[in-house]
Amino acid sequence: MAIPTFTLDTNCIIDIDEGRPNAGYIQQLVQAHNEGTASVALIAMSASESQKSGRQLDSFAEFTERTAALGLGALEMVYPMFIFDISYWDNALWTDEKGIQLQRVIHKILFPTIPDEWESYCSAHGVAPLVIDAYHFKKWKNALCDVQAYWAHANAKRDVFVTQDCNFLKSKKQSLISLCGGRIETPAAATALLI
């Protein structure tokens, strides 16, 4: 019997870092990974998310050092599509048209009112694309990172996407599962799937 595979979204890292209520569930998943009864992965795109301090990480190594310090260093990594100026060169995948189309469909499900390309977003909001407006760029990039988190999980053909983000768990959950298969669960529900 194959062991279950889990993918932790960025919020799971934050839960561990800040000692939030879900941290215990996530630590159970990490323990199962360390014992070989589950495969648990982080998403490389989490390194591209805006940090609590508001700054961006200088390198992917800074992300791996941070996750190792949180006890997540032994986890596997799943990779997003390479997106210039967003993802890290050696920690993203070149993809084909099929991968790009999957990303667009995931984006339409999760963020139907936010254009998936920066230039289109700028046009819709009257923002000059070459002048990075912090508010608009952060909003667009946050959506992109969420889309790429799920894309990386689906592309790696993993079983359970673990999140407490309501955008994944409510009305859009079934559409995402129908598109990519697998499950989307909270940390608590994910631990119930451990063997």
PDB file of C-alpha atoms in Angstrom:
ATOM      1  CA  MET A   1       0.000   0.000   0.000  1.00  0.00           C
ATOM      2  CA  ALA A   2       1.371   3.394  -0.984  1.00  0.00           C
ATOM      3  CA  ILE A   3       1.831   5.955   1.736  1.00  0.00           C
ATOM      4  CA  PRO A   4      -0.339   9.084   1.526  1.00  0.00           C
ATOM      5  CA  THR A   5       1.230  12.257   0.155  1.00  0.00           C
ATOM      6  CA  PHE A   6       0.493  15.667   1.647  1.00  0.00           C
ATOM      7  CA  THR A   7       1.407  19.166   0.464  1.00  0.00           C
ATOM      8  CA  LEU A   8       1.552  21.958   3.066  1.00  0.00           C
ATOM      9  CA  ASP A   9       0.609  25.447   1.915  1.00  0.00           C
ATOM     10  CA  THR A  10       2.335  28.607   3.158  1.00  0.00           C
ATOM     11  CA  ASN A  11      -0.181  29.051   5.980  1.00  0.00           C
ATOM     12  CA  CYS A  12       1.009  25.761   7.478  1.00  0.00           C
ATOM     13  CA  ILE A  13       4.544  27.165   7.736  1.00  0.00           C
ATOM     14  CA  ILE A  14       3.147  30.287   9.402  1.00  0.00           C
ATOM     15  CA  ASP A  15       1.138  28.109  11.820  1.00  0.00           C
ATOM     16  CA  ILE A  16       4.339  26.390  12.966  1.00  0.00           C
ATOM     17  CA  ASP A  17       6.310  29.651  13.079  1.00  0.00           C
ATOM     18  CA  GLU A  18       3.710  31.457  15.186  1.00  0.00           C
ATOM     19  CA  GLY A  19       2.577  28.487  17.282  1.00  0.00           C
ATOM     20  CA  ARG A  20      -1.012  28.771  16.058  1.00  0.00           C
ATOM     21  CA  PRO A  21      -3.655  26.148  16.971  1.00  0.00           C
ATOM     22  CA  ASN A  22      -3.042  24.114  13.780  1.00  0.00           C
ATOM     23  CA  ALA A  23       0.679  23.751  14.562  1.00  0.00           C
ATOM     24  CA  GLY A  24       0.136  20.508  16.484  1.00  0.00           C
ATOM     25  CA  TYR A  25      -1.664  18.901  13.547  1.00  0.00           C
ATOM     26  CA  ILE A  26       1.054  19.966  11.142  1.00  0.00           C
ATOM     27  CA  GLN A  27       3.706  18.583  13.483  1.00  0.00           C
ATOM     28  CA  GLN A  28       1.842  15.240  13.431  1.00  0.00           C
ATOM     29  CA  LEU A  29       2.121  15.237   9.635  1.00  0.00           C
ATOM     30  CA  VAL A  30       5.837  16.094   9.858  1.00  0.00           C
ATOM     31  CA  GLN A  31       6.357  13.281  12.383  1.00  0.00           C
ATOM     32  CA  ALA A  32       4.601  10.824  10.048  1.00  0.00           C
ATOM     33  CA  HIS A  33       6.928  11.963   7.252  1.00  0.00           C
ATOM     34  CA  ASN A  34       9.977  11.479   9.462  1.00  0.00           C
ATOM     35  CA  GLU A  35       8.735   7.988  10.424  1.00  0.00           C
ATOM     36  CA  GLY A  36       8.127   7.058   6.768  1.00  0.00           C
ATOM     37  CA  THR A  37       4.362   6.577   7.089  1.00  0.00           C
ATOM     38  CA  ALA A  38       3.548   9.643   4.970  1.00  0.00           C
ATOM     39  CA  SER A  39       5.237  11.848   2.407  1.00  0.00           C
ATOM     40  CA  VAL A  40       4.916  15.530   3.270  1.00  0.00           C
ATOM     41  CA  ALA A  41       6.112  18.357   1.042  1.00  0.00           C
ATOM     42  CA  LEU A  42       6.471  22.101   1.183  1.00  0.00           C
ATOM     43  CA  ILE A  43       5.849  24.272  -1.866  1.00  0.00           C
ATOM     44  CA  ALA A  44       8.849  26.152  -3.256  1.00  0.00           C
ATOM     45  CA  MET A  45       6.519  29.050  -4.155  1.00  0.00           C
ATOM     46  CA  SER A  46       6.141  29.717  -0.409  1.00  0.00           C
ATOM     47  CA  ALA A  47       9.584  31.341  -0.616  1.00  0.00           C
ATOM     48  CA  SER A  48       8.142  33.929  -3.016  1.00  0.00           C
ATOM     49  CA  GLU A  49       5.306  34.977  -0.703  1.00  0.00           C
ATOM     50  CA  SER A  50       5.536  38.312   1.089  1.00  0.00           C
ATOM     51  CA  GLN A  51       7.077  37.766   4.500  1.00  0.00           C
ATOM     52  CA  LYS A  52       5.590  38.940   7.786  1.00  0.00           C
ATOM     53  CA  SER A  53       8.165  41.743   7.785  1.00  0.00           C
ATOM     54  CA  GLY A  54       6.833  42.874   4.388  1.00  0.00           C
ATOM     55  CA  ARG A  55      10.117  42.182   2.625  1.00  0.00           C
ATOM     56  CA  GLN A  56      10.969  39.516   0.089  1.00  0.00           C
ATOM     57  CA  LEU A  57      13.541  36.829   0.815  1.00  0.00           C
ATOM     58  CA  ASP A  58      16.945  37.469  -0.709  1.00  0.00           C
ATOM     59  CA  SER A  59      17.449  33.844  -1.725  1.00  0.00           C
ATOM     60  CA  PHE A  60      15.843  30.424  -1.722  1.00  0.00           C
ATOM     61  CA  ALA A  61      18.536  29.356   0.744  1.00  0.00           C
ATOM     62  CA  GLU A  62      17.054  31.826   3.227  1.00  0.00           C
ATOM     63  CA  PHE A  63      13.726  29.994   2.883  1.00  0.00           C
ATOM     64  CA  THR A  64      15.268  26.557   3.401  1.00  0.00           C
ATOM     65  CA  GLU A  65      17.187  27.819   6.443  1.00  0.00           C
ATOM     66  CA  ARG A  66      13.976  29.204   7.912  1.00  0.00           C
ATOM     67  CA  THR A  67      11.974  26.036   7.298  1.00  0.00           C
ATOM     68  CA  ALA A  68      14.801  23.880   8.690  1.00  0.00           C
ATOM     69  CA  ALA A  69      14.841  26.004  11.852  1.00  0.00           C
ATOM     70  CA  LEU A  70      11.102  25.315  12.185  1.00  0.00           C
ATOM     71  CA  GLY A  71      11.696  21.550  12.018  1.00  0.00           C
ATOM     72  CA  LEU A  72      10.525  21.250   8.406  1.00  0.00           C
ATOM     73  CA  GLY A  73      13.928  20.710   6.797  1.00  0.00           C
ATOM     74  CA  ALA A  74      13.448  16.996   6.074  1.00  0.00           C
ATOM     75  CA  LEU A  75      10.259  17.539   4.074  1.00  0.00           C
ATOM     76  CA  GLU A  76      10.145  17.133   0.317  1.00  0.00           C
ATOM     77  CA  MET A  77       9.673  20.100  -2.011  1.00  0.00           C
ATOM     78  CA  VAL A  78       7.220  20.548  -4.883  1.00  0.00           C
ATOM     79  CA  TYR A  79       7.925  23.185  -7.503  1.00  0.00           C
ATOM     80  CA  PRO A  80       5.807  25.854  -9.207  1.00  0.00           C
ATOM     81  CA  MET A  81       6.042  27.031 -12.779  1.00  0.00           C
ATOM     82  CA  PHE A  82       8.959  29.340 -13.465  1.00  0.00           C
ATOM     83  CA  ILE A  83       7.660  32.910 -13.445  1.00  0.00           C
ATOM     84  CA  PHE A  84      10.224  35.620 -14.118  1.00  0.00           C
ATOM     85  CA  ASP A  85      10.867  37.917 -11.120  1.00  0.00           C
ATOM     86  CA  ILE A  86       8.575  35.823  -8.902  1.00  0.00           C
ATOM     87  CA  SER A  87       9.937  32.280  -8.569  1.00  0.00           C
ATOM     88  CA  TYR A  88      13.526  31.288  -7.840  1.00  0.00           C
ATOM     89  CA  TRP A  89      15.577  30.125 -10.855  1.00  0.00           C
ATOM     90  CA  ASP A  90      16.651  26.719  -9.569  1.00  0.00           C
ATOM     91  CA  ASN A  91      13.448  26.006  -7.679  1.00  0.00           C
ATOM     92  CA  ALA A  92      10.793  26.234 -10.371  1.00  0.00           C
ATOM     93  CA  LEU A  93       9.837  24.279 -13.476  1.00  0.00           C
ATOM     94  CA  TRP A  94       9.746  25.209 -17.124  1.00  0.00           C
ATOM     95  CA  THR A  95       6.366  24.061 -18.348  1.00  0.00           C
ATOM     96  CA  ASP A  96       4.540  23.439 -21.582  1.00  0.00           C
ATOM     97  CA  GLU A  97       1.239  24.775 -22.907  1.00  0.00           C
ATOM     98  CA  LYS A  98      -0.679  22.100 -20.992  1.00  0.00           C
ATOM     99  CA  GLY A  99       0.869  23.307 -17.718  1.00  0.00           C
ATOM    100  CA  ILE A 100       0.095  26.930 -18.574  1.00  0.00           C
ATOM    101  CA  GLN A 101      -3.523  26.048 -19.357  1.00  0.00           C
ATOM    102  CA  LEU A 102      -3.865  24.193 -16.043  1.00  0.00           C
ATOM    103  CA  GLN A 103      -2.552  27.276 -14.245  1.00  0.00           C
ATOM    104  CA  ARG A 104      -5.098  29.479 -16.021  1.00  0.00           C
ATOM    105  CA  VAL A 105      -8.008  27.194 -15.101  1.00  0.00           C
ATOM    106  CA  ILE A 106      -6.898  27.009 -11.451  1.00  0.00           C
ATOM    107  CA  HIS A 107      -6.609  30.803 -11.428  1.00  0.00           C
ATOM    108  CA  LYS A 108     -10.136  31.241 -12.852  1.00  0.00           C
ATOM    109  CA  ILE A 109     -11.528  28.931 -10.172  1.00  0.00           C
ATOM    110  CA  LEU A 110      -9.724  30.573  -7.252  1.00  0.00           C
ATOM    111  CA  PHE A 111      -9.684  34.208  -8.388  1.00  0.00           C
ATOM    112  CA  PRO A 112     -12.289  34.802 -11.099  1.00  0.00           C
ATOM    113  CA  THR A 113     -12.123  38.603 -10.687  1.00  0.00           C
ATOM    114  CA  ILE A 114      -8.319  38.930 -10.715  1.00  0.00           C
ATOM    115  CA  PRO A 115      -6.567  38.674 -14.112  1.00  0.00           C
ATOM    116  CA  ASP A 116      -3.857  36.006 -14.168  1.00  0.00           C
ATOM    117  CA  GLU A 117      -1.241  38.117 -15.944  1.00  0.00           C
ATOM    118  CA  TRP A 118       0.321  41.249 -14.418  1.00  0.00           C
ATOM    119  CA  GLU A 119      -0.178  43.331 -17.566  1.00  0.00           C
ATOM    120  CA  SER A 120      -3.881  42.423 -17.717  1.00  0.00           C
ATOM    121  CA  TYR A 121      -4.273  43.196 -14.012  1.00  0.00           C
ATOM    122  CA  CYS A 122      -2.630  46.598 -14.535  1.00  0.00           C
ATOM    123  CA  SER A 123      -4.871  47.371 -17.495  1.00  0.00           C
ATOM    124  CA  ALA A 124      -7.979  46.468 -15.482  1.00  0.00           C
ATOM    125  CA  HIS A 125      -6.894  48.685 -12.568  1.00  0.00           C
ATOM    126  CA  GLY A 126      -5.374  51.624 -14.461  1.00  0.00           C
ATOM    127  CA  VAL A 127      -1.869  50.900 -13.188  1.00  0.00           C
ATOM    128  CA  ALA A 128       1.285  51.280 -15.293  1.00  0.00           C
ATOM    129  CA  PRO A 129       2.825  47.782 -15.559  1.00  0.00           C
ATOM    130  CA  LEU A 130       6.409  49.005 -15.335  1.00  0.00           C
ATOM    131  CA  VAL A 131       5.721  51.052 -12.205  1.00  0.00           C
ATOM    132  CA  ILE A 132       5.301  48.514  -9.429  1.00  0.00           C
ATOM    133  CA  ASP A 133       2.429  49.799  -7.325  1.00  0.00           C
ATOM    134  CA  ALA A 134       2.936  48.058  -3.956  1.00  0.00           C
ATOM    135  CA  TYR A 135      -0.763  47.574  -3.139  1.00  0.00           C
ATOM    136  CA  HIS A 136      -1.750  46.238  -6.538  1.00  0.00           C
ATOM    137  CA  PHE A 137       1.368  44.115  -7.008  1.00  0.00           C
ATOM    138  CA  LYS A 138       0.945  42.514  -3.578  1.00  0.00           C
ATOM    139  CA  LYS A 139      -2.712  41.681  -4.297  1.00  0.00           C
ATOM    140  CA  TRP A 140      -1.923  40.198  -7.705  1.00  0.00           C
ATOM    141  CA  LYS A 141       1.166  38.329  -6.479  1.00  0.00           C
ATOM    142  CA  ASN A 142      -0.710  36.845  -3.510  1.00  0.00           C
ATOM    143  CA  ALA A 143      -3.284  35.386  -5.909  1.00  0.00           C
ATOM    144  CA  LEU A 144      -0.507  34.112  -8.185  1.00  0.00           C
ATOM    145  CA  CYS A 145       1.290  32.419  -5.278  1.00  0.00           C
ATOM    146  CA  ASP A 146      -1.912  30.666  -4.173  1.00  0.00           C
ATOM    147  CA  VAL A 147      -2.555  29.470  -7.718  1.00  0.00           C
ATOM    148  CA  GLN A 148       1.015  28.249  -8.100  1.00  0.00           C
ATOM    149  CA  ALA A 149       0.867  26.479  -4.731  1.00  0.00           C
ATOM    150  CA  TYR A 150      -2.053  24.391  -5.935  1.00  0.00           C
ATOM    151  CA  TRP A 151      -0.526  23.997  -9.407  1.00  0.00           C
ATOM    152  CA  ALA A 152       2.698  22.627  -7.873  1.00  0.00           C
ATOM    153  CA  HIS A 153       0.692  20.180  -5.745  1.00  0.00           C
ATOM    154  CA  ALA A 154      -1.400  19.019  -8.723  1.00  0.00           C
ATOM    155  CA  ASN A 155       1.594  18.832 -11.066  1.00  0.00           C
ATOM    156  CA  ALA A 156       3.407  16.602  -8.562  1.00  0.00           C
ATOM    157  CA  LYS A 157       0.276  14.398  -8.410  1.00  0.00           C
ATOM    158  CA  ARG A 158       0.100  14.453  -4.624  1.00  0.00           C
ATOM    159  CA  ASP A 159      -2.901  13.234  -2.639  1.00  0.00           C
ATOM    160  CA  VAL A 160      -3.840  15.908  -0.087  1.00  0.00           C
ATOM    161  CA  PHE A 161      -3.429  19.690  -0.287  1.00  0.00           C
ATOM    162  CA  VAL A 162      -3.315  20.934   3.326  1.00  0.00           C
ATOM    163  CA  THR A 163      -4.589  24.452   4.012  1.00  0.00           C
ATOM    164  CA  GLN A 164      -6.903  26.458   6.200  1.00  0.00           C
ATOM    165  CA  ASP A 165      -7.412  29.070   3.470  1.00  0.00           C
ATOM    166  CA  CYS A 166     -11.187  29.398   3.050  1.00  0.00           C
ATOM    167  CA  ASN A 167     -10.745  30.167  -0.647  1.00  0.00           C
ATOM    168  CA  PHE A 168      -9.682  26.525  -1.139  1.00  0.00           C
ATOM    169  CA  LEU A 169     -12.058  24.954   1.362  1.00  0.00           C
ATOM    170  CA  LYS A 170     -15.487  26.352   0.583  1.00  0.00           C
ATOM    171  CA  SER A 171     -17.281  26.723  -2.734  1.00  0.00           C
ATOM    172  CA  LYS A 172     -14.164  26.261  -4.892  1.00  0.00           C
ATOM    173  CA  LYS A 173     -12.986  23.006  -3.311  1.00  0.00           C
ATOM    174  CA  GLN A 174     -15.063  20.675  -5.464  1.00  0.00           C
ATOM    175  CA  SER A 175     -14.115  22.455  -8.700  1.00  0.00           C
ATOM    176  CA  LEU A 176     -10.415  22.120  -7.869  1.00  0.00           C
ATOM    177  CA  ILE A 177     -10.784  18.449  -6.930  1.00  0.00           C
ATOM    178  CA  SER A 178     -12.765  17.759 -10.119  1.00  0.00           C
ATOM    179  CA  LEU A 179      -9.983  19.390 -12.134  1.00  0.00           C
ATOM    180  CA  CYS A 180      -6.960  17.819 -10.454  1.00  0.00           C
ATOM    181  CA  GLY A 181      -8.175  14.959  -8.264  1.00  0.00           C
ATOM    182  CA  GLY A 182      -7.045  14.291  -4.720  1.00  0.00           C
ATOM    183  CA  ARG A 183      -8.290  16.073  -1.633  1.00  0.00           C
ATOM    184  CA  ILE A 184      -8.129  19.504  -0.027  1.00  0.00           C
ATOM    185  CA  GLU A 185      -8.182  19.345   3.766  1.00  0.00           C
ATOM    186  CA  THR A 186      -7.518  21.401   6.866  1.00  0.00           C
ATOM    187  CA  PRO A 187      -4.522  20.349   8.972  1.00  0.00           C
ATOM    188  CA  ALA A 188      -6.862  18.630  11.470  1.00  0.00           C
ATOM    189  CA  ALA A 189      -8.698  16.681   8.761  1.00  0.00           C
ATOM    190  CA  ALA A 190      -5.407  15.781   7.074  1.00  0.00           C
ATOM    191  CA  THR A 191      -4.057  14.114  10.223  1.00  0.00           C
ATOM    192  CA  ALA A 192      -7.132  11.866  10.277  1.00  0.00           C
ATOM    193  CA  LEU A 193      -5.899  10.426   6.955  1.00  0.00           C
ATOM    194  CA  LEU A 194      -2.592   9.211   8.391  1.00  0.00           C
ATOM    195  CA  ILE A 195      -2.135   5.433   8.323  1.00  0.00           C
TER     196      ILE A 195
END
